[in-house]
PDB file of C-alpha atoms in Angstrom:
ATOM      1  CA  UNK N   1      10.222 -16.816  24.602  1.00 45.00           C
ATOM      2  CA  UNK N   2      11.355 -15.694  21.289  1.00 48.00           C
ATOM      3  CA  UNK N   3      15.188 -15.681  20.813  1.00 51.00           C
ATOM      4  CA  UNK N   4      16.109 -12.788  18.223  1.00 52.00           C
ATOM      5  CA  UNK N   5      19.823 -12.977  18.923  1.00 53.00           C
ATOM      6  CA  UNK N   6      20.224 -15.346  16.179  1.00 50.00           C
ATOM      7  CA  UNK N   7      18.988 -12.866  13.817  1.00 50.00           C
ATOM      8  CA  UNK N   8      21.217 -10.275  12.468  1.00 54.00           C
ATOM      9  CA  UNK N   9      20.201  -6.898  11.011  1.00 53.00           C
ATOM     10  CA  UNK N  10      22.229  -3.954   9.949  1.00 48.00           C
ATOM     11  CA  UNK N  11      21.025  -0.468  10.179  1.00 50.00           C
ATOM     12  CA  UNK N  12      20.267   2.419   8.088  1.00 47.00           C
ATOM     13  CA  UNK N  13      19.373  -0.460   4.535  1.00 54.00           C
ATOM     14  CA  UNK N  14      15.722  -1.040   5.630  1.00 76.00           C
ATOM     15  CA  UNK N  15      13.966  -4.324   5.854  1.00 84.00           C
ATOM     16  CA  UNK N  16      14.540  -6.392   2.921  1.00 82.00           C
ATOM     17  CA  UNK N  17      11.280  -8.860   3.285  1.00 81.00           C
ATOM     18  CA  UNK N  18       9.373  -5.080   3.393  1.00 81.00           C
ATOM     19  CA  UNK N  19      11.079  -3.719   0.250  1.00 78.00           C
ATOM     20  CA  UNK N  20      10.709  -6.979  -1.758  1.00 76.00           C
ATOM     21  CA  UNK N  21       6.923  -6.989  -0.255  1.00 74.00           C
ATOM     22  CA  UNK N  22       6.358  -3.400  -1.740  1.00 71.00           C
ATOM     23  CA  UNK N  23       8.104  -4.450  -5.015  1.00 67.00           C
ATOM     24  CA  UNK N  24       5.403  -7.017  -5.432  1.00 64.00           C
ATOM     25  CA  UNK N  25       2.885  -4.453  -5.803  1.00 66.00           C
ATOM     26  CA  UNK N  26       4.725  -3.055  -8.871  1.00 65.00           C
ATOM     27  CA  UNK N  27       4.882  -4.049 -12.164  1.00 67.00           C
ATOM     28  CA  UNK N  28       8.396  -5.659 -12.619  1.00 76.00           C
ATOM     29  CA  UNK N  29       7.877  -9.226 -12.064  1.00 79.00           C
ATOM     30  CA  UNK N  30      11.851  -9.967 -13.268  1.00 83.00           C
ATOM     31  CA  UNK N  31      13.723  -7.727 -10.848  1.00 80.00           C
ATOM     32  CA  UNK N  32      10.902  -9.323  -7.713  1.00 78.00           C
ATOM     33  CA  UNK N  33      12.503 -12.738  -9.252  1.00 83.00           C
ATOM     34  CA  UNK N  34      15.894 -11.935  -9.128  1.00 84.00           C
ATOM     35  CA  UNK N  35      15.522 -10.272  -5.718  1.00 81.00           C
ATOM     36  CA  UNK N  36      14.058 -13.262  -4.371  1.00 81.00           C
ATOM     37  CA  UNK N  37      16.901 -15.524  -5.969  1.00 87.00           C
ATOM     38  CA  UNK N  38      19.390 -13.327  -4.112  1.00 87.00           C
ATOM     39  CA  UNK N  39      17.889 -13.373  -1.010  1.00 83.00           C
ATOM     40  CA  UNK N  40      17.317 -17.308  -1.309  1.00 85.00           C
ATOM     41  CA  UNK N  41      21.155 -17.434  -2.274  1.00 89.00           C
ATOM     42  CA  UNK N  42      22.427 -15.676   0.690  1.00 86.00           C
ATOM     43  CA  UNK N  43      20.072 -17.918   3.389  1.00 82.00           C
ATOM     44  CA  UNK N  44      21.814 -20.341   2.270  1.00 86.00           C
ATOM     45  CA  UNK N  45      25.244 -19.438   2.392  1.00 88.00           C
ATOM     46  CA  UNK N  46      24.491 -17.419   6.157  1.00 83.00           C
ATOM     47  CA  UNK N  47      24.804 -14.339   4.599  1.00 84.00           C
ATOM     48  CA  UNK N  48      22.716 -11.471   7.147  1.00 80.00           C
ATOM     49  CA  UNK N  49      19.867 -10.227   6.243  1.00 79.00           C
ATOM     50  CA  UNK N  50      18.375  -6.659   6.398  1.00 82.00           C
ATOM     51  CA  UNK N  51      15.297  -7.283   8.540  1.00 83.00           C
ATOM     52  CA  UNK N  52      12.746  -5.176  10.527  1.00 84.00           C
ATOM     53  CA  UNK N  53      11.557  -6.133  14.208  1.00 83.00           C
ATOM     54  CA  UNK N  54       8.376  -7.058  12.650  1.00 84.00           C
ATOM     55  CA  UNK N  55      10.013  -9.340  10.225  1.00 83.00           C
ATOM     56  CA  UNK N  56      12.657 -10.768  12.709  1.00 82.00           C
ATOM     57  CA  UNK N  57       9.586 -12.179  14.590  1.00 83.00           C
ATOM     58  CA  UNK N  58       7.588 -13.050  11.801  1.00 82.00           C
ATOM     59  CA  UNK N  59      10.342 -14.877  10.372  1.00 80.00           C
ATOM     60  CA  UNK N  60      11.848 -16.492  14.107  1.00 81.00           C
ATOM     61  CA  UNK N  61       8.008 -17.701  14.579  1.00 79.00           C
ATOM     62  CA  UNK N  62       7.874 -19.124  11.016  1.00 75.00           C
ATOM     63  CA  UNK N  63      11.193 -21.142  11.655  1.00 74.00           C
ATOM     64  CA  UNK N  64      10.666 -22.173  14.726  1.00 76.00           C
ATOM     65  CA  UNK N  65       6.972 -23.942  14.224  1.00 70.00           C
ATOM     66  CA  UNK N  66       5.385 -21.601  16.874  1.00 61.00           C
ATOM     67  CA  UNK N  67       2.505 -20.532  15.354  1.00 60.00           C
ATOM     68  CA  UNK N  68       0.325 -23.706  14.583  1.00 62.00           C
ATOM     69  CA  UNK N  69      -1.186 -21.541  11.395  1.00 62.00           C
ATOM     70  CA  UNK N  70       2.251 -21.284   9.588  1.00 53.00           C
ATOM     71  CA  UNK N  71       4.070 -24.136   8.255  1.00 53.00           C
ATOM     72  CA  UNK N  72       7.553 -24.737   9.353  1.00 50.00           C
ATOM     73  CA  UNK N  73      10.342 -23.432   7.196  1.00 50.00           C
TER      74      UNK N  73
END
């Protein structure tokens, strides 16, 4: 069973992993760069992310090794 307590969204900002994701399919290659640096930045320090259900399991999955496809963060 999947444990999404440990993963902490506020509302109302929409999923930042979607936004950055829909970014990509634009032009700006710089501000996708710096997005990702920030996002990379705040992992690290524990900052919360803005994440949709979809992502939140995605990314638990991804983390945790379950999905023998994936490689673990």
């Amino acid at each position: 069973m999947l444990d999404l307590e440990e993963i902490h969204a506020a509302d109302g900002l929409g999923c930042e992993l979607c936004n950055l994701r829909e970014q990509g399919e634009g032009r700006d290659v710089i501000a996708r760069i710096r997005v990702m640096d920030d996002l990379e930045r705040r992992a690290v320090t524990g900052e919360i992310w803005q994440l949709c259900r979809c992502c939140q399991i995605a990314l638990s999955l991804w983390e945790s090794g379950g999905v023998d496809d994936l490689p673990s963060a």
